[in-house]
mmCIF file of C-alpha atoms and ligand atoms in Angstrom:
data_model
loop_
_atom_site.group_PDB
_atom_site.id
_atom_site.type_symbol
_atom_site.label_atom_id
_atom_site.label_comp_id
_atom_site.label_asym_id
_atom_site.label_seq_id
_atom_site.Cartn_x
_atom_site.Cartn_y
_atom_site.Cartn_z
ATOM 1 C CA UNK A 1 19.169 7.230 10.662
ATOM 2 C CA UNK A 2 17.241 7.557 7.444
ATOM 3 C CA UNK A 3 13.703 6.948 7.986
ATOM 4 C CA UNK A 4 11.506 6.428 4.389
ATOM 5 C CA UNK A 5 7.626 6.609 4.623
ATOM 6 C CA UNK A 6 5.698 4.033 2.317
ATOM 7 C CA UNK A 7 1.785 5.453 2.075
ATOM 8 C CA UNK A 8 -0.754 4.316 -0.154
ATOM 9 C CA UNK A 9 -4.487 2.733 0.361
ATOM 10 C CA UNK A 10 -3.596 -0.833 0.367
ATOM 11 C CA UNK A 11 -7.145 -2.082 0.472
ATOM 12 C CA UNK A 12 -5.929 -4.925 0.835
ATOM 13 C CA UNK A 13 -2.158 -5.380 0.814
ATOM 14 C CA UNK A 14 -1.166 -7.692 -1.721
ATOM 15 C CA UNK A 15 2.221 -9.296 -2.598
ATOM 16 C CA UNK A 16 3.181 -6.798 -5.120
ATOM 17 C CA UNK A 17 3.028 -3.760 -2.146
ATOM 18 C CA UNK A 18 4.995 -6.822 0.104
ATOM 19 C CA UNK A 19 7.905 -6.633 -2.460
ATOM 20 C CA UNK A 20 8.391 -3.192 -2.292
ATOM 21 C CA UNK A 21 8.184 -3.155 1.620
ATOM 22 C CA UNK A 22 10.983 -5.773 1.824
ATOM 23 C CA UNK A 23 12.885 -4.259 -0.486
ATOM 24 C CA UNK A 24 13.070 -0.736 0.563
ATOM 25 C CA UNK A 25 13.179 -2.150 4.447
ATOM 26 C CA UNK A 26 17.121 -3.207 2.859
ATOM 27 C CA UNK A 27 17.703 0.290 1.278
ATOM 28 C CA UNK A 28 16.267 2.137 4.423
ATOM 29 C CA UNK A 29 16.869 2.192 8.408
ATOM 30 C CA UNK A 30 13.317 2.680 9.412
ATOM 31 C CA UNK A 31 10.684 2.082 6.928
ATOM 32 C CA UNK A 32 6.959 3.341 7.878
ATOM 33 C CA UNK A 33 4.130 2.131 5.748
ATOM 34 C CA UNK A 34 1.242 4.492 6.559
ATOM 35 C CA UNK A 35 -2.536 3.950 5.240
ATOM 36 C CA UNK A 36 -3.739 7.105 3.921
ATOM 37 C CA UNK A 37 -7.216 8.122 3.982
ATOM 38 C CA UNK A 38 -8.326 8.846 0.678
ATOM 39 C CA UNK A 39 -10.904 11.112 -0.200
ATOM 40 C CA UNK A 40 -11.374 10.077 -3.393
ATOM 41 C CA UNK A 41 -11.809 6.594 -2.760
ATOM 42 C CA UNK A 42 -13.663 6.911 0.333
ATOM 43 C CA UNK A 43 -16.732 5.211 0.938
ATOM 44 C CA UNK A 44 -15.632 3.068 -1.747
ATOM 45 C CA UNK A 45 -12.757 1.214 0.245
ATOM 46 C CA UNK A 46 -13.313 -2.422 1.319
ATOM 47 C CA UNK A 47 -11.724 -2.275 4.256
ATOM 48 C CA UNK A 48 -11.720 0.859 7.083
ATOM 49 C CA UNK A 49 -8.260 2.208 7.722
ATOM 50 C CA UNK A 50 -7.664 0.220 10.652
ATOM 51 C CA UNK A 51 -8.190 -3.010 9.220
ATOM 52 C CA UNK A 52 -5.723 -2.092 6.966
ATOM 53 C CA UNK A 53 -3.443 -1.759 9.487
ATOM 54 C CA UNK A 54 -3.699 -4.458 11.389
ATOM 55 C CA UNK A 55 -3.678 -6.462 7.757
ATOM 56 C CA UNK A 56 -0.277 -4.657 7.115
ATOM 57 C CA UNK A 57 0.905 -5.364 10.528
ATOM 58 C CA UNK A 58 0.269 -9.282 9.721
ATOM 59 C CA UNK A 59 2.204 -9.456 7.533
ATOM 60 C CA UNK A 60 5.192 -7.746 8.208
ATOM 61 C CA UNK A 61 5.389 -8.366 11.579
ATOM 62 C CA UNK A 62 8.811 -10.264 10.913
ATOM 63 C CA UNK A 63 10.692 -7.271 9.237
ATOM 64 C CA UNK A 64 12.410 -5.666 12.571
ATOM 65 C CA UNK A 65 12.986 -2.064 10.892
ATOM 66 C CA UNK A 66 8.735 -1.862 9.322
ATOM 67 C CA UNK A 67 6.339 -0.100 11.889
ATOM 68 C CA UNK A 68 2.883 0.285 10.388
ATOM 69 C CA UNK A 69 0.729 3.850 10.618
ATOM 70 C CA UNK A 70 -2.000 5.664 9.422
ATOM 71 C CA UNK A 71 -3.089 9.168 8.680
ATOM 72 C CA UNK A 72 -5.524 11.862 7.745
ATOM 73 C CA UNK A 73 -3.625 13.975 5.860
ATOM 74 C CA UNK A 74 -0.957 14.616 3.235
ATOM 75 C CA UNK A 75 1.762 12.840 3.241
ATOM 76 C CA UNK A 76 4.191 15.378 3.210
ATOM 77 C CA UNK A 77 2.503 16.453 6.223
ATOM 78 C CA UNK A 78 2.762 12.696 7.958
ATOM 79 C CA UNK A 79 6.748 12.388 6.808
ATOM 80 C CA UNK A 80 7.185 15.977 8.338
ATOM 81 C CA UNK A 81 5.855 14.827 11.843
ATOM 82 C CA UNK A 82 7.799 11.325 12.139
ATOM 83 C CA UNK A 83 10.721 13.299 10.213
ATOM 84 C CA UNK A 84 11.355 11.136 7.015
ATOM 85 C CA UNK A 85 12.706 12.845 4.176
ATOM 86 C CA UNK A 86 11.818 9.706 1.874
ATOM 87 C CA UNK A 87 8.912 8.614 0.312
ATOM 88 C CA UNK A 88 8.698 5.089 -1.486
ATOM 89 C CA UNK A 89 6.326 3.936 -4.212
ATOM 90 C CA UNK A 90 6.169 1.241 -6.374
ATOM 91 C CA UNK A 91 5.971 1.668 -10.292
ATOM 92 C CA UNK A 92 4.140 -1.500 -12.115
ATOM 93 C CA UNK A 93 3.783 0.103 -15.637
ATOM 94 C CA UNK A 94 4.314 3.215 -17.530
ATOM 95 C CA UNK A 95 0.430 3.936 -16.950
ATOM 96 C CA UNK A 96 1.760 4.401 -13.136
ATOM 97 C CA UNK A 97 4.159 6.686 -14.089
ATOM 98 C CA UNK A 98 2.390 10.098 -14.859
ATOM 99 C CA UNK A 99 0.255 10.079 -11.947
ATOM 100 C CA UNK A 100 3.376 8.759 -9.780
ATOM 101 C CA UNK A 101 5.375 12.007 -10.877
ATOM 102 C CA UNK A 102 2.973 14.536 -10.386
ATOM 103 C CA UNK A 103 2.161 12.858 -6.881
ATOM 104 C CA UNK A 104 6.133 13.416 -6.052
ATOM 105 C CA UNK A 105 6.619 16.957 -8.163
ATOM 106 C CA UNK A 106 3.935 17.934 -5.734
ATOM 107 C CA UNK A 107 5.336 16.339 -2.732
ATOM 108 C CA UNK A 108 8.720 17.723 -3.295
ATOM 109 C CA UNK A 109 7.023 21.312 -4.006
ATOM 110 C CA UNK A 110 5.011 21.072 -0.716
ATOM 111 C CA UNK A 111 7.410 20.029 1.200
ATOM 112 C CA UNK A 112 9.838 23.166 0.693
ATOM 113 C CA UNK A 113 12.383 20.670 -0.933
ATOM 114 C CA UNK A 114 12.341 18.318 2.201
ATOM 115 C CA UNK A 115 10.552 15.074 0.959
ATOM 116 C CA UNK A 116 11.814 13.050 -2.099
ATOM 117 C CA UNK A 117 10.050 10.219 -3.846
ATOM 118 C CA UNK A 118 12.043 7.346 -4.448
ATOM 119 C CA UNK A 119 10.589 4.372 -6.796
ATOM 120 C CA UNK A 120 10.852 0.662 -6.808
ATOM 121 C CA UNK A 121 10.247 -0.824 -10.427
ATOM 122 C CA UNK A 122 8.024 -3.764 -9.718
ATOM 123 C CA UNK A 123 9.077 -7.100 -9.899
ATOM 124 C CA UNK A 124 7.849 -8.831 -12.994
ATOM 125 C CA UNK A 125 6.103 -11.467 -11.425
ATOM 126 C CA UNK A 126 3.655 -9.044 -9.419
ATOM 127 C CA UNK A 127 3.711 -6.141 -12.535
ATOM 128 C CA UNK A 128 0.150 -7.268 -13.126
ATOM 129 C CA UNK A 129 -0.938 -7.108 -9.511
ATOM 130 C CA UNK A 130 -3.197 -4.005 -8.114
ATOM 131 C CA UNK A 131 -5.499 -3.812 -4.977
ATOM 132 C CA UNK A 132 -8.365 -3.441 -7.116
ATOM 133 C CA UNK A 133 -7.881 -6.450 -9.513
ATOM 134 C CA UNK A 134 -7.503 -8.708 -6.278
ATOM 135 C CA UNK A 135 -10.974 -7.266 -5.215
ATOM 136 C CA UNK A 136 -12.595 -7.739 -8.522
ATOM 137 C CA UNK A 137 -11.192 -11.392 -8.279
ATOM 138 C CA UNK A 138 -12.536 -12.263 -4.961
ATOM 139 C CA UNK A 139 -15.677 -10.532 -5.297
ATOM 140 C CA UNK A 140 -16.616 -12.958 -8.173
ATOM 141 C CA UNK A 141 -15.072 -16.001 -6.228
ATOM 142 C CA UNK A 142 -11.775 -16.229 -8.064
ATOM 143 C CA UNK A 143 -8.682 -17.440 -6.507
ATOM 144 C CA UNK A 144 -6.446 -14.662 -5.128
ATOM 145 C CA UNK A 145 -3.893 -17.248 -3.587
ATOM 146 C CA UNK A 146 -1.104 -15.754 -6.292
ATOM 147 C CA UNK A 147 -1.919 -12.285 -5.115
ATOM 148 C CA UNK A 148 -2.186 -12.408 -1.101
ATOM 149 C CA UNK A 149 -0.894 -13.938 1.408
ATOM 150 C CA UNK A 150 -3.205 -16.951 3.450
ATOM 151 C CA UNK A 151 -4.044 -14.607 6.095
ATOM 152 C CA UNK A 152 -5.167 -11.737 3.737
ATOM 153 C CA UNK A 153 -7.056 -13.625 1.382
ATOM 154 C CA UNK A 154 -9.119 -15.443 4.478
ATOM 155 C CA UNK A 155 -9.839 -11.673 5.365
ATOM 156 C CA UNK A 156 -10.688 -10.869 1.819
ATOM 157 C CA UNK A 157 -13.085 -13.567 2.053
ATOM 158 C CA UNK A 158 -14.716 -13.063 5.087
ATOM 159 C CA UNK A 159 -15.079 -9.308 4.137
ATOM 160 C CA UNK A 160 -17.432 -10.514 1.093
ATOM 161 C CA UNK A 161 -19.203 -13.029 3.211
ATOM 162 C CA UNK A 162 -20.190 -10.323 6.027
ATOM 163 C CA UNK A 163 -20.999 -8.038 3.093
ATOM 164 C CA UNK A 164 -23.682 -11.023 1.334
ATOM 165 C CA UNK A 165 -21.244 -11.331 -1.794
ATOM 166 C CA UNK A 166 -21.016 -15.004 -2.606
ATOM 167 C CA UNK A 167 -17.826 -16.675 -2.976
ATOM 168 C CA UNK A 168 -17.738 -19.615 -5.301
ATOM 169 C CA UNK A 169 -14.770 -20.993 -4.018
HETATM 170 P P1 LIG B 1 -2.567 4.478 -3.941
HETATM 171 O O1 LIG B 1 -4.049 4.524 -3.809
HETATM 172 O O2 LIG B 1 -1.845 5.523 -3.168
HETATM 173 O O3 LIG B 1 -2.046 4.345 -5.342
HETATM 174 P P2 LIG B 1 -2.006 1.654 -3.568
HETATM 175 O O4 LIG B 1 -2.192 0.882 -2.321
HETATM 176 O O5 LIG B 1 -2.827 1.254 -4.748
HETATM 177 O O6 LIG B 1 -2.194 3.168 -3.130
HETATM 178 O O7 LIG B 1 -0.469 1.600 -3.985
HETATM 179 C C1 LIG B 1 0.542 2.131 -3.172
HETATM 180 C C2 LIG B 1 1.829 2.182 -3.989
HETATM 181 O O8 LIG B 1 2.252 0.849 -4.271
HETATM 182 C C3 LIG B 1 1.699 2.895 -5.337
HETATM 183 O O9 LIG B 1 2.882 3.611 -5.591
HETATM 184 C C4 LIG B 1 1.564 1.754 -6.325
HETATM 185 O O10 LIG B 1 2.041 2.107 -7.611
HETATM 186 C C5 LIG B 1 2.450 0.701 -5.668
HETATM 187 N N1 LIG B 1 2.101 -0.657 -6.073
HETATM 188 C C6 LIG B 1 0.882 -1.242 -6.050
HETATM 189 N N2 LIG B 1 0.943 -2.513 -6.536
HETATM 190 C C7 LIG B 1 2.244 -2.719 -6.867
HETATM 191 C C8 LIG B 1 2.956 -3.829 -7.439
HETATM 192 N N3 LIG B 1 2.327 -4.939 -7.807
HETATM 193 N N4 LIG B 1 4.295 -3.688 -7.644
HETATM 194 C C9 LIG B 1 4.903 -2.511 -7.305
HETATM 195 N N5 LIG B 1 4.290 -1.447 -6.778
HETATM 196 C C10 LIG B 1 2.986 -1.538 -6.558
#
């Protein structure tokens, strides 16, 4: 049984962090996407943590071998408790890549050995896509249809409704 955790923000999940869930759902037995609460970004995150999850949980809900988490923590930490020895992320550009290493020299390091990072090379039609463009997008009115699926962008919407940002669209 090889278990592989997937963590990142995904505020919101868009079809770019979709790809790699699918695809490393075929490389792994038990594939755990985890929200991680992150300090840095905070207060700044559109959506809590457990609207994330639930938003993940949408849309994955057909993949038998995805369950969908969060934690408060490091990572290393969260694959140590469910006992995963893998962590995924996804790799758009070669701007990703230097903060991607150090993020998995340091996992690896932390971990005593135990957790390795493997990477998923976008796929060229979502290379351009990031959680924070989609927000940009939708916070000026722009179409996000390309990025999101239906039942994430309606969310993304109704988030800048409640929040008094108008949509044009
Ligand atoms: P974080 O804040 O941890 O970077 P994100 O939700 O932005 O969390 O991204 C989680 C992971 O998914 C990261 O490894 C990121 O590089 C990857 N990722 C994001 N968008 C894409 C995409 N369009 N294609 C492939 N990987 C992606």
């Amino acid at each position: 049984m090889i278990r592989a955790i997937y963590p990142g923000s995904f505020d919101p999940v868009t079809y770019g962090h979709l790809d790699v869930i699918h695809r490393a759902a075929k490389m792994f037995d038990e594939v755990t996407v985890c929200v991680m609460y992150n300090k840095d970004k905070g207060d700044r995150s559109l959506f809590s943590v457990d609207e994330r999850v639930k938003m993940i949980q949408d849309v994955t809900g057909d993949i038998p071998n995805v369950r969908v988490d969060s934690y408060y923590g490091l990572a290393k930490d969260y694959a140590a408790k469910i006992g995963a020895h893998v962590s995924i992320r996804g790799l758009r550009a070669v701007t990703d890549f230097e903060y991607e290493l150090q993020i998995a020299q340091t996992n690896k390091l932390l971990s005593g050995g135990s957790l390795d990072t493997v990477f998923l090379t976008t796929s060229l039609e979502y290379a351009y896509l990031s959680s924070s463009s989609v927000k940009e997008i939708a916070s000026f009115g722009g179409d996000i249809s390309v990025c999101v699926p239906p039942e994430i962008e309606r969310m993304v919407k109704d988030k800048y409704r409640e929040l008094g940002v108008t949509s044009q669209s």
